[in-house]
Tab-separated table of C-alpha atoms and ligand atoms in Angstrom:
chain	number	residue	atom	x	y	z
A	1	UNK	CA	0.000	0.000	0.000
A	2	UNK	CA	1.221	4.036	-1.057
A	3	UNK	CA	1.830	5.792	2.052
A	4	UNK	CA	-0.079	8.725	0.550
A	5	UNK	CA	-3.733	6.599	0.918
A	6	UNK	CA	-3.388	5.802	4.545
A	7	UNK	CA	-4.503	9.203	6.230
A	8	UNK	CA	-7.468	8.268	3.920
A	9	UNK	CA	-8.076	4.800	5.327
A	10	UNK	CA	-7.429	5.918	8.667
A	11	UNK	CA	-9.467	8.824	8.690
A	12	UNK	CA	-12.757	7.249	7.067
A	13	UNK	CA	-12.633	4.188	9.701
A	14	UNK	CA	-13.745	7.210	12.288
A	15	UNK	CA	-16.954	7.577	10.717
A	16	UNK	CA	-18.066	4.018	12.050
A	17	UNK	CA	-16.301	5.134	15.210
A	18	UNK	CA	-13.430	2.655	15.692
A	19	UNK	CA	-10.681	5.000	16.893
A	20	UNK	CA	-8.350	7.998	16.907
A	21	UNK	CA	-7.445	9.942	13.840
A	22	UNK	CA	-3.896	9.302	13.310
A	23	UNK	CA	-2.334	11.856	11.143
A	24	UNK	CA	1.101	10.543	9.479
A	25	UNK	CA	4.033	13.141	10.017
A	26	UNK	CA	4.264	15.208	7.095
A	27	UNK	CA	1.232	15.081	5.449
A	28	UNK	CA	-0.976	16.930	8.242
A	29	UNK	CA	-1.965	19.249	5.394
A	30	UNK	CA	-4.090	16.421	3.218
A	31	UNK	CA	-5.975	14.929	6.524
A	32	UNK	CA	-7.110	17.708	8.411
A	33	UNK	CA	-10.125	18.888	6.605
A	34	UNK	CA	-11.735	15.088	6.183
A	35	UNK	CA	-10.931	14.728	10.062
A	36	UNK	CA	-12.705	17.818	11.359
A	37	UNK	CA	-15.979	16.831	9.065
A	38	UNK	CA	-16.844	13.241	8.715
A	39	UNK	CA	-15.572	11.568	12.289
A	40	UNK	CA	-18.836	12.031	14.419
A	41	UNK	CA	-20.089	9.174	15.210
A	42	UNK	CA	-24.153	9.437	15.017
A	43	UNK	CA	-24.899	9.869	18.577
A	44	UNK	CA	-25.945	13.242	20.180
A	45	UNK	CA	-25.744	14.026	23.721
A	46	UNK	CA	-28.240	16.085	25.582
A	47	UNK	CA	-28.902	17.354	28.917
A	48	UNK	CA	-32.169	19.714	29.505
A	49	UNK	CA	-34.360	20.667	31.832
A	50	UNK	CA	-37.068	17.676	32.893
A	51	UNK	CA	-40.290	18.211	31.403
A	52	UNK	CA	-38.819	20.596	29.083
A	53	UNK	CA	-39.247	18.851	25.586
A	54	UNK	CA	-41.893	17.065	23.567
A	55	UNK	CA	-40.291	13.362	23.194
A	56	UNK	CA	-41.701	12.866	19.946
A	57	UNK	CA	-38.792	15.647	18.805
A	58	UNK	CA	-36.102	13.575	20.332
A	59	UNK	CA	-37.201	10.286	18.254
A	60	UNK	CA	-38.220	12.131	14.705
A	61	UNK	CA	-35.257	13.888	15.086
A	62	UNK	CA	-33.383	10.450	15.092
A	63	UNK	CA	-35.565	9.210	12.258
A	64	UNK	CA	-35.209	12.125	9.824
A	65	UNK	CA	-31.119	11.884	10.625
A	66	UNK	CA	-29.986	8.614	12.118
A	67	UNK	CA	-28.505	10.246	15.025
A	68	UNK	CA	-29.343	8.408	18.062
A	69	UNK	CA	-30.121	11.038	20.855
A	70	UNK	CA	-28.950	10.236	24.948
A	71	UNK	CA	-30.904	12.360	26.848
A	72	UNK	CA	-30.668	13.170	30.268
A	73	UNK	CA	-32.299	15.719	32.076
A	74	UNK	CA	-31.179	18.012	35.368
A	75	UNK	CA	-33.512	19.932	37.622
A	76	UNK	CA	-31.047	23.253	38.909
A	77	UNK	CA	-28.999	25.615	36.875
A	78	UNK	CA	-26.655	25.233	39.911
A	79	UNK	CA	-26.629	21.263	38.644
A	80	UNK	CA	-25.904	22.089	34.775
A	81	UNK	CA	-22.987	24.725	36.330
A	82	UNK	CA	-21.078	21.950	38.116
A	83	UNK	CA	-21.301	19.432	35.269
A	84	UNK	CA	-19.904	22.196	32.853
A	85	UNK	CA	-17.205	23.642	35.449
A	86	UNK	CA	-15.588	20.301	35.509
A	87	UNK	CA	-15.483	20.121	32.476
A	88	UNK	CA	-15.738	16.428	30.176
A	89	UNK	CA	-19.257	16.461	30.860
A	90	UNK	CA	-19.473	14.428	27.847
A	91	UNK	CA	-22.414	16.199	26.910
A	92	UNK	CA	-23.242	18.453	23.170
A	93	UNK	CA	-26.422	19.977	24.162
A	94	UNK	CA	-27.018	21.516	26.939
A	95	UNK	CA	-29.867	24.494	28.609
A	96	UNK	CA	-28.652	26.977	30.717
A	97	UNK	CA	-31.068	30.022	31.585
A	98	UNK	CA	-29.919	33.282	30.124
A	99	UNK	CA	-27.790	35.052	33.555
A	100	UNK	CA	-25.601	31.340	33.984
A	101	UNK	CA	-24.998	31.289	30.114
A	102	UNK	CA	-23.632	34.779	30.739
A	103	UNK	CA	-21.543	34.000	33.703
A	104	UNK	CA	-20.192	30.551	31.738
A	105	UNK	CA	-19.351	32.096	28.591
A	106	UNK	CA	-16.847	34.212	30.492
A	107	UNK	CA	-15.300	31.122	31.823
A	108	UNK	CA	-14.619	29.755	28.368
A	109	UNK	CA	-17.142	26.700	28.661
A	110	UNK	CA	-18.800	27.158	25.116
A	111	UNK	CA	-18.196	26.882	21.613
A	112	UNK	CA	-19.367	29.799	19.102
A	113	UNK	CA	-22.406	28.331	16.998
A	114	UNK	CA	-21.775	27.356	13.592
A	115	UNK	CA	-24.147	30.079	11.948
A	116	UNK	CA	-23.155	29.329	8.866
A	117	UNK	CA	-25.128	25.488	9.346
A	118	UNK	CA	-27.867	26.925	10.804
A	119	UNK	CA	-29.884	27.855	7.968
A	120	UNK	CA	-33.589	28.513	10.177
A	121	UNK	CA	-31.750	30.984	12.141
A	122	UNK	CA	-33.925	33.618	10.546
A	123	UNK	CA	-37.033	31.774	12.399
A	124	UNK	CA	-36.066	33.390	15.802
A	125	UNK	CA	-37.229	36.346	17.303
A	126	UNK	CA	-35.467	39.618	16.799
A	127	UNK	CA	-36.412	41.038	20.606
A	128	UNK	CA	-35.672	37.552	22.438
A	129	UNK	CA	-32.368	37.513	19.867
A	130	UNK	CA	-31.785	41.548	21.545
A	131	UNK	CA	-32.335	40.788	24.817
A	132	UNK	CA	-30.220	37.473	25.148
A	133	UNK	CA	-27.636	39.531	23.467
A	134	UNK	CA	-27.016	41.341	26.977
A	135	UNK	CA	-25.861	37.991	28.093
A	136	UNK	CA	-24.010	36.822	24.844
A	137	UNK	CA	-23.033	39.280	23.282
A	138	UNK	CA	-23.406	38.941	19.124
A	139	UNK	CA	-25.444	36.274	19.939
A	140	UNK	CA	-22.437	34.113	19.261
A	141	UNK	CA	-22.737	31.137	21.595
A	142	UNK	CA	-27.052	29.900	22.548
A	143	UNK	CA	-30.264	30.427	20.738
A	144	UNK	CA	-32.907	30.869	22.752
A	145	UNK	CA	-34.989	27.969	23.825
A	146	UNK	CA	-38.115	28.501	25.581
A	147	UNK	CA	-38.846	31.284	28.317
A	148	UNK	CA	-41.277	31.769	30.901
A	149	UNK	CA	-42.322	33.481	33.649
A	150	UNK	CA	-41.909	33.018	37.805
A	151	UNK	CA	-45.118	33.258	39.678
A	152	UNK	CA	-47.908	31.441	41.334
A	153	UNK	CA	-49.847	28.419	41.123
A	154	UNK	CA	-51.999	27.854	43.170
A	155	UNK	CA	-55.684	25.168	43.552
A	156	UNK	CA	-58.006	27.873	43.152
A	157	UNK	CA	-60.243	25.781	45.415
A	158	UNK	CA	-58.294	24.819	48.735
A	159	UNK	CA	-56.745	28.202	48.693
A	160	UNK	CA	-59.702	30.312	48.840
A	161	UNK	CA	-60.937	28.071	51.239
A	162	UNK	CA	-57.966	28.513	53.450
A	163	UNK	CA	-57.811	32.341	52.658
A	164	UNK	CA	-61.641	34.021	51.571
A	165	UNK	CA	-62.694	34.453	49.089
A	166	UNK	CA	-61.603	38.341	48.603
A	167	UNK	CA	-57.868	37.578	48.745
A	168	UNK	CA	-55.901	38.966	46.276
A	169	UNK	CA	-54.473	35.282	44.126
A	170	UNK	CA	-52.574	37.980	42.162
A	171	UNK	CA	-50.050	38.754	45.096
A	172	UNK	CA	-46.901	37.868	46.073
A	173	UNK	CA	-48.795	38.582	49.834
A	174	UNK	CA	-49.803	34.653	49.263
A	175	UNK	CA	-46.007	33.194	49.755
A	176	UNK	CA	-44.329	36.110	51.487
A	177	UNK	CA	-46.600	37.045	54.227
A	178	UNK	CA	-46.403	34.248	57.009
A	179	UNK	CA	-50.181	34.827	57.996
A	180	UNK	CA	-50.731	33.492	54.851
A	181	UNK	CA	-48.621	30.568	54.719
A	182	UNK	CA	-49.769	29.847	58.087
A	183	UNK	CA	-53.250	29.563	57.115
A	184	UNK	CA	-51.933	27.293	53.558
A	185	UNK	CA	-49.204	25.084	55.732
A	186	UNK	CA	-51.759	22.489	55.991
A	187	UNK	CA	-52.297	21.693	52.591
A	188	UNK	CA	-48.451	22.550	50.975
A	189	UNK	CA	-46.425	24.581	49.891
A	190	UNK	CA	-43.674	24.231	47.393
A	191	UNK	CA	-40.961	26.914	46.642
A	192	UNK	CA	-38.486	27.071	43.409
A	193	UNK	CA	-35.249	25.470	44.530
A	194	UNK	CA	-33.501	28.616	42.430
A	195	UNK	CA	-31.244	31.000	44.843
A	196	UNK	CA	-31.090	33.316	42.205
A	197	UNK	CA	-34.658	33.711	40.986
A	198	UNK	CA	-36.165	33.389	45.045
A	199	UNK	CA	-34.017	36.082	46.206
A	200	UNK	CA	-34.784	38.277	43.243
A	201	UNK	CA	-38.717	37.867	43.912
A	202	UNK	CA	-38.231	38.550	47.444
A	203	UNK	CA	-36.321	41.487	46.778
A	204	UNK	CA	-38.363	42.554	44.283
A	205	UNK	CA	-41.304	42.150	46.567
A	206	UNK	CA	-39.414	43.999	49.308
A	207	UNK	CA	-39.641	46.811	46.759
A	208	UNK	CA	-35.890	46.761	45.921
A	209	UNK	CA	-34.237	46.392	43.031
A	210	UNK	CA	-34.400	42.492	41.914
A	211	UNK	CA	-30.763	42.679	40.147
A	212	UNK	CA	-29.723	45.220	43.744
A	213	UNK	CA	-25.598	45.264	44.298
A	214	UNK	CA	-26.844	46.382	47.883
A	215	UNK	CA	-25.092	43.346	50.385
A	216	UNK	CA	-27.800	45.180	52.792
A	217	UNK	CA	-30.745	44.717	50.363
A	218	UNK	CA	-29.782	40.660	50.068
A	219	UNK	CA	-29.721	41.112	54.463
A	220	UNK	CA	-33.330	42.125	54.347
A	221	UNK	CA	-34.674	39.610	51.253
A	222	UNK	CA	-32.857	36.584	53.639
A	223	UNK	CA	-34.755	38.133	56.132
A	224	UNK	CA	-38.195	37.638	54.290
A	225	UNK	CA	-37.255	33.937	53.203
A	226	UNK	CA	-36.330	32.827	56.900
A	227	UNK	CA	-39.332	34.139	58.193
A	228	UNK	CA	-41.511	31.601	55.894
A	229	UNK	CA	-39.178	28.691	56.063
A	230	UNK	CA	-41.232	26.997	58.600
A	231	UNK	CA	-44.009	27.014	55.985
A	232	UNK	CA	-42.872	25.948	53.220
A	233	UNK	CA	-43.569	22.102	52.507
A	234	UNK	CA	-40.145	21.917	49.797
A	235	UNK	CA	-37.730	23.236	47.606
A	236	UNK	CA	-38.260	21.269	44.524
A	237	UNK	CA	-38.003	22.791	40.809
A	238	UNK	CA	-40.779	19.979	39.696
A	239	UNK	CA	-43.600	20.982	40.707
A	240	UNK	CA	-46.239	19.854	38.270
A	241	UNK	CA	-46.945	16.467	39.764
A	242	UNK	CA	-46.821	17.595	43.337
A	243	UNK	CA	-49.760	20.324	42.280
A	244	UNK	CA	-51.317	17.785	39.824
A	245	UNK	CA	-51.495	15.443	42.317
A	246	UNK	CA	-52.431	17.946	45.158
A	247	UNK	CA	-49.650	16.898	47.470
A	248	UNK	CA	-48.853	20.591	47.655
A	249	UNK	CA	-51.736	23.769	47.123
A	250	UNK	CA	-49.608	26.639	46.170
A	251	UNK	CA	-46.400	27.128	44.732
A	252	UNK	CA	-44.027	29.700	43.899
A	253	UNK	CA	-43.422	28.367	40.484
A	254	UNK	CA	-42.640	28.397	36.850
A	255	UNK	CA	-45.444	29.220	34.185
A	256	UNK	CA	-45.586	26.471	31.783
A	257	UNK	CA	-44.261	23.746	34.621
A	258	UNK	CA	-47.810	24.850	36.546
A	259	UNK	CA	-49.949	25.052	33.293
A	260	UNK	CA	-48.080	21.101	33.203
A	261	UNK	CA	-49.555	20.443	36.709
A	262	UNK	CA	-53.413	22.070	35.423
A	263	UNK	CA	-53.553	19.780	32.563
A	264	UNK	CA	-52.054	16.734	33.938
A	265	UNK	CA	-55.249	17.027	36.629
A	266	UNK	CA	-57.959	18.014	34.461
A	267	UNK	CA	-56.649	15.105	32.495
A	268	UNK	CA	-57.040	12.728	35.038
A	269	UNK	CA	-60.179	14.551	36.333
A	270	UNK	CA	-59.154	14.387	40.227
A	271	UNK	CA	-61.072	17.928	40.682
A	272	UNK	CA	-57.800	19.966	41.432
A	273	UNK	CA	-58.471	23.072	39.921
A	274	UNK	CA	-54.702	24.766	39.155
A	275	UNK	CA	-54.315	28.298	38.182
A	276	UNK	CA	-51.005	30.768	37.305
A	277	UNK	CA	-51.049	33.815	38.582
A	278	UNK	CA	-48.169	36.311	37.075
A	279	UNK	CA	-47.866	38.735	40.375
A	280	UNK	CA	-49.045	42.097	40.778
A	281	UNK	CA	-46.013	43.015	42.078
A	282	UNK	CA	-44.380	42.137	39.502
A	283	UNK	CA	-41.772	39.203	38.645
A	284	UNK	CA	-39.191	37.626	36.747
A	285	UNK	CA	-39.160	36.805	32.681
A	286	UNK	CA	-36.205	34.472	31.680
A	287	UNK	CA	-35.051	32.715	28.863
A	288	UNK	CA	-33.317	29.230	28.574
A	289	UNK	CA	-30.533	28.807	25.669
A	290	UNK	CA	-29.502	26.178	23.504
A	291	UNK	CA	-25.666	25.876	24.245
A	292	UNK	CA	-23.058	23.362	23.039
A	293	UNK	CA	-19.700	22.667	25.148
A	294	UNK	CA	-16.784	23.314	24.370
A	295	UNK	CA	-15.747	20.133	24.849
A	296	UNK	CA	-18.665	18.255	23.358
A	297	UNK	CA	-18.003	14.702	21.733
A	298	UNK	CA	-20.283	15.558	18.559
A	299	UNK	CA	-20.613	19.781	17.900
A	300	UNK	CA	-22.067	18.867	14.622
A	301	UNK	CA	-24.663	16.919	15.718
A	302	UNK	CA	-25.476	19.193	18.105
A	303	UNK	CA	-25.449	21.811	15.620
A	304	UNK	CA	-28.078	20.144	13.232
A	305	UNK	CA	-30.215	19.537	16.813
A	306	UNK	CA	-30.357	23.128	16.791
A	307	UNK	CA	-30.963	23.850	13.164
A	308	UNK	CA	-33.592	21.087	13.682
A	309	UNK	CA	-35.303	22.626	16.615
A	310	UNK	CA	-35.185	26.099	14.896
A	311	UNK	CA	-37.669	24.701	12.323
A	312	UNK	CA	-41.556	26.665	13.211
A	313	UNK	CA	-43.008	23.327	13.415
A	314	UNK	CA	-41.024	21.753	15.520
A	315	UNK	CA	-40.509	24.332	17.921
A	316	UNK	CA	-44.501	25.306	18.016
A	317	UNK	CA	-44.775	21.576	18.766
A	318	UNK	CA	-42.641	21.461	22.008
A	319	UNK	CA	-44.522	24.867	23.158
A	320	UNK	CA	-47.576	22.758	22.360
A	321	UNK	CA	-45.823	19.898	24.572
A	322	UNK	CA	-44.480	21.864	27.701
A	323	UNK	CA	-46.888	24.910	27.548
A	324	UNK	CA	-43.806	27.459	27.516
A	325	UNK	CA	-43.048	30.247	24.327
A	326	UNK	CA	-40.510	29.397	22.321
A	327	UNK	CA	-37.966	32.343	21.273
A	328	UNK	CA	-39.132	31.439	17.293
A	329	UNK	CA	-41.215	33.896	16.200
A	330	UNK	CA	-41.985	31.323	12.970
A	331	UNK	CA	-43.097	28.898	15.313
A	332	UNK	CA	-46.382	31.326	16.772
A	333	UNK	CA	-48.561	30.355	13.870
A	334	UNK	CA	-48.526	26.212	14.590
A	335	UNK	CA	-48.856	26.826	18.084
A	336	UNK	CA	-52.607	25.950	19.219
A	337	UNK	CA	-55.072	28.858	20.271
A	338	UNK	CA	-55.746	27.408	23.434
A	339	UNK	CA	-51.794	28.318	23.969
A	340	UNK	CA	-51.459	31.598	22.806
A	341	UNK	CA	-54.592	32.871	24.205
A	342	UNK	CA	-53.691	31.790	27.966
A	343	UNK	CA	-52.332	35.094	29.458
A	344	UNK	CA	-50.662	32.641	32.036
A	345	UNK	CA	-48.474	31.638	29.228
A	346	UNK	CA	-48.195	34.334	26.331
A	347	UNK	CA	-48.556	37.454	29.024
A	348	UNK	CA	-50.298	40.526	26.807
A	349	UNK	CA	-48.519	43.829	27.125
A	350	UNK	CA	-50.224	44.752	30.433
A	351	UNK	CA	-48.598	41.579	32.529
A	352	UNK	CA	-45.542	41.852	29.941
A	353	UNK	CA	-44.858	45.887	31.817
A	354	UNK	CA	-44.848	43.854	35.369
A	355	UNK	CA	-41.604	42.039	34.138
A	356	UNK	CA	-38.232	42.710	34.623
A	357	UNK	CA	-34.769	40.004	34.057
A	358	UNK	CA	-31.851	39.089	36.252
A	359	UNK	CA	-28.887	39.811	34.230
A	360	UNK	CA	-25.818	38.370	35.270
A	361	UNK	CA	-24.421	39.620	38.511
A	362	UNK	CA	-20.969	40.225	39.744
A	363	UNK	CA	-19.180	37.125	41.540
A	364	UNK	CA	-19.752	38.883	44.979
A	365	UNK	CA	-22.818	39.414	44.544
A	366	UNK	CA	-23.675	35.496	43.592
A	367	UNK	CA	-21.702	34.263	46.776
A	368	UNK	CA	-23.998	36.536	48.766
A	369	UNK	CA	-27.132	34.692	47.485
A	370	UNK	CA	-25.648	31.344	47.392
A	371	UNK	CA	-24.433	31.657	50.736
A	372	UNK	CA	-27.857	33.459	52.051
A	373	UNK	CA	-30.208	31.032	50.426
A	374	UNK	CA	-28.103	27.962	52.350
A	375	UNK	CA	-28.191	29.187	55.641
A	376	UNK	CA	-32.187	30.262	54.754
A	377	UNK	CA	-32.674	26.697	53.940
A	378	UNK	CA	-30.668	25.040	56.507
A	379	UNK	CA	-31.230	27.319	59.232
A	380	UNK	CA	-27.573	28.074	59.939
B	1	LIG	C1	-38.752	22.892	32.870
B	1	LIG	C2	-38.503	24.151	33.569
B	1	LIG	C3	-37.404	24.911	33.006
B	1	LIG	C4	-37.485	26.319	33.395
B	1	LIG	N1	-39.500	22.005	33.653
B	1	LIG	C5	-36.229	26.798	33.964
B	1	LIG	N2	-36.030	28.145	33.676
């Protein structure tokens, strides 16, 4: 055999996955383009958010392409943050929410996008594009996936019960005022297991600035959280069986996980009656990402996932799956009117004013919460 064929031979026998590209001394030149294209084996690694995807777009993604999709699924952004900090998560896909794609970019744990494969880019939309862009700037490294909203969810039934019927459902009063949560204890209460997002409400609530650099401000929001503690049943970031199922009646939540919970029990017609209430007060409006790790296995699988998912129909069909917007403004007209017109889920421009974002804040800032929110939970 010609030594000139052999980076050939070697290089093909990667595309059925049976080993290392070897490149021969000397003829580096020849190999590399063939090795950075065809040696993906077709396998795609993912790790999102649970209840955060129709299925059916995992498996007709692997019909249409052959690429057999791994999927695992986390339930914190503090989770996702460890498995990308140490790095060789092994992962290509993965779902950070906007602020910890910010901070992780700056630590080098992404790869820039591929634009120039991702040919439904034009499907997303231009304001959820402008607004991630204060977290990636250029929108070089995540698209955005869904976003929702942080509010509550409550059984309409038990917690007018427990409450009157003139109480405001509308009002952060519900989970921050402990003569409230008093009255509620008995029949549960689940908070977001989300430092970030709990402490912003709370300060928000407090009538401070959610994204405050005041160590003072984060004193008084700890404050507020200790003093319902005792209340609250968990700290659990999957909520929609436990309200479903009515083992808790009112949770500070997320939008589409709650609209989840109301349709998994009118489904199984248990007469829990769940409702989303997007605070008067005012609360947070965030947006998940599409990333891919720098060190992921197969970046051009992941890529096509992405091009894949940017397609209207498929991303109207996870909205239609998980109840939560997608950022593809294509994707609005195959979403189902029963969707669009729920105010719980697609806020109009009155609830939309109420909403502000967390953008990513400084290191010292992030220690105070993390450290606040344990001793909160923990008691010391
Ligand atoms: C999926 C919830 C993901 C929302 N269950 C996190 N921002």
């Amino acid at each position: 055999m010609k030594n000139n064929l052999l980076p050939g031979l070697l290089c093909s026998a990667l595309v059925f996955g049976l080993g290392a590209c070897q490149k021969p001394a000397g003829d580096q030149q020849a190999v590399a383009p063939v090795a950075s294209k065809a040696v993906e084996e077709k396998v795609l690694y993912i790790f999102n958010w649970s209840d955060y995807i129709d299925p059916e777009v995992v498996t007709d993604f692997t019909k249409e392409t052959g690429i057999k999709v791994v999927y695992d699924t986390f339930d914190s952004s503090e989770t996702l943050e460890s498995h990308l900090l140490a790095g060789n998560s092994g992962y290509d896909i993965v779902v950070p929410g906007a602020p910890f794609l910010g901070r992780q970019i700056k630590v080098g744990v992404f790869r820039p996008l591929d634009k120039s494969q991702l040919k439904n880019w034009g499907n997303l939309d231009t304001e959820t594009l402008k607004l991630l862009a204060t977290y990636d700037p250029g929108n070089q490294y995540a698209i955005p996936y869904m976003w929702g909203t942080t509010g509550i969810g409550y059984d309409v039934d038990k917690v007018q019960a427990r409450l009157g019927k003139n109480v405001a459902l509308d009002s952060y009063e519900i989970l921050f005022k402990p003569e409230n949560l008093a009255k509620l204890k008995d029949c549960g209460i689940s908070f977001l297991d989300a430092p970030g997002e709990v402490m912003a409400a709370a300060l928000n609530y407090l009538g401070k600035s959610p994204a405050s650099l005041v160590e003072a401000d984060y004193e008084a929001a700890e404050k507020l959280l200790t003093g319902v503690r005792p209340y609250v049943t968990n700290f659990n970031n999957m909520q929609a069986n436990e309200l479903a199922t009515g083992d808790v009646c009112v949770a500070l939540g997320w939008s589409g996980d709650i609209a989840q919970a109301a349709a998994r029990a009118t489904e199984a017609k248990n007469g829990i009656h769940l409702q989303y209430a997007i605070p008067r007060e005012g609360t947070e409006v965030w947006i998940d990402t599409l990333a891919i790790p720098t060190d992921a296995p197969h970046p051009g699988n992941a890529t096509r996932f992405i091009d894949y998912i940017m397609r209207p129909e498929v991303a109207a069909k996870i909205t239609n799956f998980v109840a939560y917007p997608s950022g593809n403004a294509a994707a609005l007209k195959w979403v189902l009117p029963e969707i669009t017109s729920n105010p719980a889920i697609y806020p109009g421009p009155a609830l939309r004013a109420r909403l502000y974002t967390v953008p990513v804040m400084p290191d010292n800032i992030d220690r105070i919460i993390t450290r606040s929110w344990t001793r909160m939970k923990t008691g010391h």
